[in-house]
XYZ file of C-alpha atoms in Angstrom:
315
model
C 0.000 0.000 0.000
C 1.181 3.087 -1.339
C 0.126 6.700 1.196
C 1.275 10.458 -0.378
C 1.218 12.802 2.385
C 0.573 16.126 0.255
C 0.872 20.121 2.042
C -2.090 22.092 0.478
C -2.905 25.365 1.688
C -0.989 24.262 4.945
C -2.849 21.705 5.387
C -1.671 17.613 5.079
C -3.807 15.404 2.919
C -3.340 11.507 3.080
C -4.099 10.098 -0.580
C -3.711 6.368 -1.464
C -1.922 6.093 -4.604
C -1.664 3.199 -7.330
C 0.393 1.865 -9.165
C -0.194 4.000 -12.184
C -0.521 7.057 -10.684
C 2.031 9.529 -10.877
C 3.767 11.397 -7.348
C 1.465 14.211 -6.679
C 3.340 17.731 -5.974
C 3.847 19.157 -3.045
C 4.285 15.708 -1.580
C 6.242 15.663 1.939
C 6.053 11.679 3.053
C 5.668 8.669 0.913
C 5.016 5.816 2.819
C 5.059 1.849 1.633
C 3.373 -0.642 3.755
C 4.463 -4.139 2.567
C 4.937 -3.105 -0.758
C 4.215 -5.439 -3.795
C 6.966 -6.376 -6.469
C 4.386 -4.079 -8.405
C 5.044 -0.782 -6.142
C 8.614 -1.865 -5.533
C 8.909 -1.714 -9.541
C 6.894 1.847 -9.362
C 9.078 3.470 -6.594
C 12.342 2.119 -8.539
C 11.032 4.434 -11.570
C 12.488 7.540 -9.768
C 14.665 6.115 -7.499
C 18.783 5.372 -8.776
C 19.305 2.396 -7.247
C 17.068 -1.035 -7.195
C 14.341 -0.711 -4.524
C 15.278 -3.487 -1.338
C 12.913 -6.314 -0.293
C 12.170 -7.355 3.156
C 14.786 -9.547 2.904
C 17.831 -6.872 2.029
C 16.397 -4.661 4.765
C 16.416 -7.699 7.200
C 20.033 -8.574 6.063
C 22.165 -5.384 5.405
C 25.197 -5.332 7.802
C 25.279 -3.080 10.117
C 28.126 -1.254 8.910
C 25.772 -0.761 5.476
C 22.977 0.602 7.180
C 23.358 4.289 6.714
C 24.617 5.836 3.146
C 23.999 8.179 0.455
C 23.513 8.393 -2.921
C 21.618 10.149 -6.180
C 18.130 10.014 -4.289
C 19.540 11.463 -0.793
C 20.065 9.788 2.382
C 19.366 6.309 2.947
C 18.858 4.865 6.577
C 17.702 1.767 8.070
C 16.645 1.712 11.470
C 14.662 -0.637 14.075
C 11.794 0.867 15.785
C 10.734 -0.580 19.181
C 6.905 -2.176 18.914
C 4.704 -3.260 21.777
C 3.636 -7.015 20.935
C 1.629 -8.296 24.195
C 4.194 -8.013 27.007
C 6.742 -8.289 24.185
C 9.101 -5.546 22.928
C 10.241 -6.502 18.662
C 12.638 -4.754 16.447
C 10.949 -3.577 13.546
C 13.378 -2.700 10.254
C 11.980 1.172 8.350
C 13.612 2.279 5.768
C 14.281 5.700 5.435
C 14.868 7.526 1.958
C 14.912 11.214 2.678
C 15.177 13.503 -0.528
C 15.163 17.105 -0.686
C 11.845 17.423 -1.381
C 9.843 14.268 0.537
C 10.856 11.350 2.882
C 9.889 7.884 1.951
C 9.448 5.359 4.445
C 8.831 1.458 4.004
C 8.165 -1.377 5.962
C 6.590 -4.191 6.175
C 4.832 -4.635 9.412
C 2.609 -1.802 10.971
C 4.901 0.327 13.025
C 2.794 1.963 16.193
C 5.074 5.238 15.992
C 4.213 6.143 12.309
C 0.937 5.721 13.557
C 1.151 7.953 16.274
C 3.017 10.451 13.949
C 0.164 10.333 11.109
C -2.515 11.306 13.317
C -0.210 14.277 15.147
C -0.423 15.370 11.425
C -4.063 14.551 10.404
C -4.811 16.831 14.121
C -2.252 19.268 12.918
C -0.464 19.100 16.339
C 2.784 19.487 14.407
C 4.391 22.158 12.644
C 6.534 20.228 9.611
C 7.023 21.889 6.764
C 10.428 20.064 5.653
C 11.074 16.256 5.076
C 13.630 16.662 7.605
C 11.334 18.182 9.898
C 8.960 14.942 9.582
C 12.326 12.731 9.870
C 13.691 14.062 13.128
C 10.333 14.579 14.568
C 9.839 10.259 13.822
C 12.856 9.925 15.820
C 12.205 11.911 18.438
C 8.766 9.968 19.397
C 11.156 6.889 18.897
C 13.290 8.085 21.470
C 10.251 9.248 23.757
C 8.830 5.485 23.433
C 12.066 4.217 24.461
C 12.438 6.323 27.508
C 8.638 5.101 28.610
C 9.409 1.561 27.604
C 11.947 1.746 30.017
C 9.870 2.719 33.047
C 7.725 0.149 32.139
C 10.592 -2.328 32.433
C 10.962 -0.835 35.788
C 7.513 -1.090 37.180
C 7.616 -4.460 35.934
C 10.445 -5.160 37.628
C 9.502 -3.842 40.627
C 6.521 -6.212 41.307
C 8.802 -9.062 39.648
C 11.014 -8.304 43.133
C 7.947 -8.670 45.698
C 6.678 -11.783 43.757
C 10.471 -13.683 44.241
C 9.657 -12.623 47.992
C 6.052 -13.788 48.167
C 6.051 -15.984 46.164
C 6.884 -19.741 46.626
C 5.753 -20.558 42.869
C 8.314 -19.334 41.023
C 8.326 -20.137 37.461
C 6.044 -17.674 36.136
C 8.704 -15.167 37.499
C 11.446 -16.980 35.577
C 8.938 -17.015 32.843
C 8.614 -13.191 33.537
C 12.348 -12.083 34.206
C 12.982 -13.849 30.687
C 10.785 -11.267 28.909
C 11.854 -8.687 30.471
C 15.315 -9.589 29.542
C 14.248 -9.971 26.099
C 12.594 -6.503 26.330
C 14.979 -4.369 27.385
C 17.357 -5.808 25.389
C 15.352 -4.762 21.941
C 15.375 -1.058 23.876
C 18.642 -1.091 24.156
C 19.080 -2.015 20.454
C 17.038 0.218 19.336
C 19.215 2.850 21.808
C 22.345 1.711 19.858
C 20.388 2.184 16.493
C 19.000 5.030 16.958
C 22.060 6.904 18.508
C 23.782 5.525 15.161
C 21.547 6.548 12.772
C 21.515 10.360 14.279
C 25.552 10.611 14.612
C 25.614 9.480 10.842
C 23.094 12.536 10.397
C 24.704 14.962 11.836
C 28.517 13.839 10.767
C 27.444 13.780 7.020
C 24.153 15.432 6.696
C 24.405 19.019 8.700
C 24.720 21.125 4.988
C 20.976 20.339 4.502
C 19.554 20.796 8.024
C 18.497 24.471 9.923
C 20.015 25.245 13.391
C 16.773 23.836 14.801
C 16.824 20.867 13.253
C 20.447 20.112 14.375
C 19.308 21.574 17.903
C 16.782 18.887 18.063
C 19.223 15.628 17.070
C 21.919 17.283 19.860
C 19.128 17.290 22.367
C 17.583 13.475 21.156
C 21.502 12.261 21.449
C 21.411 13.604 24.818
C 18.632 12.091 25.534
C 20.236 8.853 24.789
C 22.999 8.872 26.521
C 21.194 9.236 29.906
C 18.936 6.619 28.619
C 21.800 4.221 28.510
C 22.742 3.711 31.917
C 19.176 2.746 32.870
C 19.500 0.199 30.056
C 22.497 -0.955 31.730
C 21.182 -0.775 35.594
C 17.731 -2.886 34.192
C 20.477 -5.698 33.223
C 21.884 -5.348 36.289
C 18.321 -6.090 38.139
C 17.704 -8.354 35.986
C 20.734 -10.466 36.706
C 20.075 -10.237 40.810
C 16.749 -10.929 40.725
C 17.136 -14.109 38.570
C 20.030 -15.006 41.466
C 17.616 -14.200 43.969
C 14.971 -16.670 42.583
C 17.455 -19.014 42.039
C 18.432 -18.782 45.223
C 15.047 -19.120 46.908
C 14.636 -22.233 44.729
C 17.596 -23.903 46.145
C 16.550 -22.828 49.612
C 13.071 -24.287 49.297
C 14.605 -27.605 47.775
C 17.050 -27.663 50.322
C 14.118 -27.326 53.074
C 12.558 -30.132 51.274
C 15.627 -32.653 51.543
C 15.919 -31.538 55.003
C 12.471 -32.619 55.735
C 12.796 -36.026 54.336
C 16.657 -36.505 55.994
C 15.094 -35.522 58.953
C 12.414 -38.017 58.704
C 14.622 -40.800 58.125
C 16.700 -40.461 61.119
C 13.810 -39.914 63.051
C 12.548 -43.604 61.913
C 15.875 -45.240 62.405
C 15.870 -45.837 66.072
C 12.469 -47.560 65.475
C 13.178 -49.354 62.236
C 16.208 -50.623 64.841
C 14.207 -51.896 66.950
C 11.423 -53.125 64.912
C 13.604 -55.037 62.730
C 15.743 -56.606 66.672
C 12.617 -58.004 67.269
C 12.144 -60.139 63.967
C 14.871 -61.661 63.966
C 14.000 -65.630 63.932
C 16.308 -66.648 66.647
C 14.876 -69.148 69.637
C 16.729 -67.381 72.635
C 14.928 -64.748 72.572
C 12.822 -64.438 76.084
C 10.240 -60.988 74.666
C 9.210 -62.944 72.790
C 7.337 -64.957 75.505
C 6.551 -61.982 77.826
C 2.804 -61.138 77.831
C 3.511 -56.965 77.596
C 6.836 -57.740 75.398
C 4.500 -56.397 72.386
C 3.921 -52.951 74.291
C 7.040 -52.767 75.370
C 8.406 -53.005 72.020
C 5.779 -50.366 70.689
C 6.506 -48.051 73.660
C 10.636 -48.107 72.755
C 9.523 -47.231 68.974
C 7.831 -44.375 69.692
C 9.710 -43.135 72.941
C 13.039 -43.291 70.267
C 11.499 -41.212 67.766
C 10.373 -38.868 70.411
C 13.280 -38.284 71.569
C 15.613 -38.136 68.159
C 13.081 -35.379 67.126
C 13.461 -33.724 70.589
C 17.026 -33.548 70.150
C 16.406 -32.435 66.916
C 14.605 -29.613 68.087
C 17.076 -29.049 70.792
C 19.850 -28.456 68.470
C 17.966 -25.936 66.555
C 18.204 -28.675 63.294
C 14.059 -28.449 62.855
């Protein structure tokens, strides 16, 4: 699917396009959602190089990921999406000309979303493609920052339930995604910190003050995000010993139990198993309260193993 974004008379109009339509004027955003070899072919009309698939966005080395050519800059970056309790990667692709930015992607990317309707409300004041680029990344880096203090309420009831909790595998179930999480925001951290260095090294000439102003402040903004990256691994990591811990604690007070158990029953199991012996000399065996007797020294040596037990502080 093929979406124009087109300024007229200040205003932004979204228009579908087709495959044989040509690029309205006055376009500022072009955006492909899972293009067809069809669109791919259409976009490649005015573009100087061949138009990548999913499958050369998904693959380009990192070191490949930023360049420029005829048709401008080209950047790939991954954009943090919400799936469930799940944090993915997504790969955009950024083309931004001198006149328009084109975008494309193949899954639906919560942020160009968000952006799209801040336009449709007219909550934004864009009038460059640049302007629409940086202001993309700087709700990326805004959704990072509250992605991360939703890894750390998370976290914080993860702590009480290792605590509370003596069922612990839907916390190891739980400190796994979490680990998983924040280490997509991190990525994307990385990525996007990347993507705006390569910007501002190579791309300054074609941006205002403001515009520069705004990737200083976004880089900023990433490097104080990076240490809470760094701390959340750091949680991560203790409270995964902790519940490991508390699960060899509660196995240990299990083996306890049944060692405790057994030497408890071994002063009667002594006894019991005197008294079957099959020898002849044996005068109990002939007393009339022998069978009492024999019951009373089980039970009086189990009482006091366990009392001793007790008395050591062992139970």
């Amino acid at each position: 699917m093929i979406t124009a974004y087109i300024y007229d008379n200040q205003q932004l109009i979204m228009k579908e396009l087709n495959i044989g339509d040509t690029l309205p004027v006055d376009t500022v955003w072009l955006d492909l959602f899972k293009p067809e070899d069809e669109e791919r072919e259409w976009l490649a009309g005015f573009s100087a190089e061949e138009v990548p698939d999913e499958d050369d966005m998904n693959e380009i080395e990192a070191s490949a990921r930023f360049y420029q050519n005829k048709d401008g800059l080209h950047i790939n970056s991954l954009f943090p999406q919400r799936v469930g309790q799940e944090v993915r990667a997504v790969n955009v692709s950024f083309n931004l000309r001198s006149h328009y930015l084109i975008t494309m992607r193949e899954e639906d990317v919560g942020l160009i979303r968000l952006l799209r309707n801040y336009l449709r409300l007219g909550r934004l004041d864009i009038n460059t493609p640049q302007q629409l680029f940086i202001e993309l990344f700087t709700l990326k880096v805004d959704y990072l920052s509250d992605l991360i203090e939703d890894v750390y309420t998370v976290l914080d009831n993860v702590g009480h339930e290792v605590f509370d909790n003596d069922e612990l595998d839907d916390v190891f179930k739980l400190i796994t995604l979490q680990e998983h999480s924040n280490g997509k925001i991190r990525l994307s951290l990385l990525d996007t910190q990347r993507s705006l260095r390569y910007i501002q090294r190579y791309y300054r000439q074609k941006l205002s003050d403001d515009d520069m102003k705004e990737i200083r402040e976004m880089l900023s903004d990433i490097e104080s995000l990076m240490p809470h990256s760094q701390f959340i691994f750091d949680k991560l990591n203790f409270l995964l010993d902790a519940a490991m811990g508390f699960t060899g604690l509660q196995q240990n007070k299990i083996s306890k139990i049944f060692s405790v158990a057994a030497v408890v029953f071994l002063p009667p199991t002594l006894i019991a198993s005197s008294y079957g012996m099959n020898f002849n000399d044996m005068p109990e065996l002939h007393w009339h309260y022998g069978y009492p007797l024999a019951l009373g020294l089980m039970l009086a040596s189990a009482a006091a193993t366990y009392w001793f037990f007790k008395l050591k502080r062992w139970l």
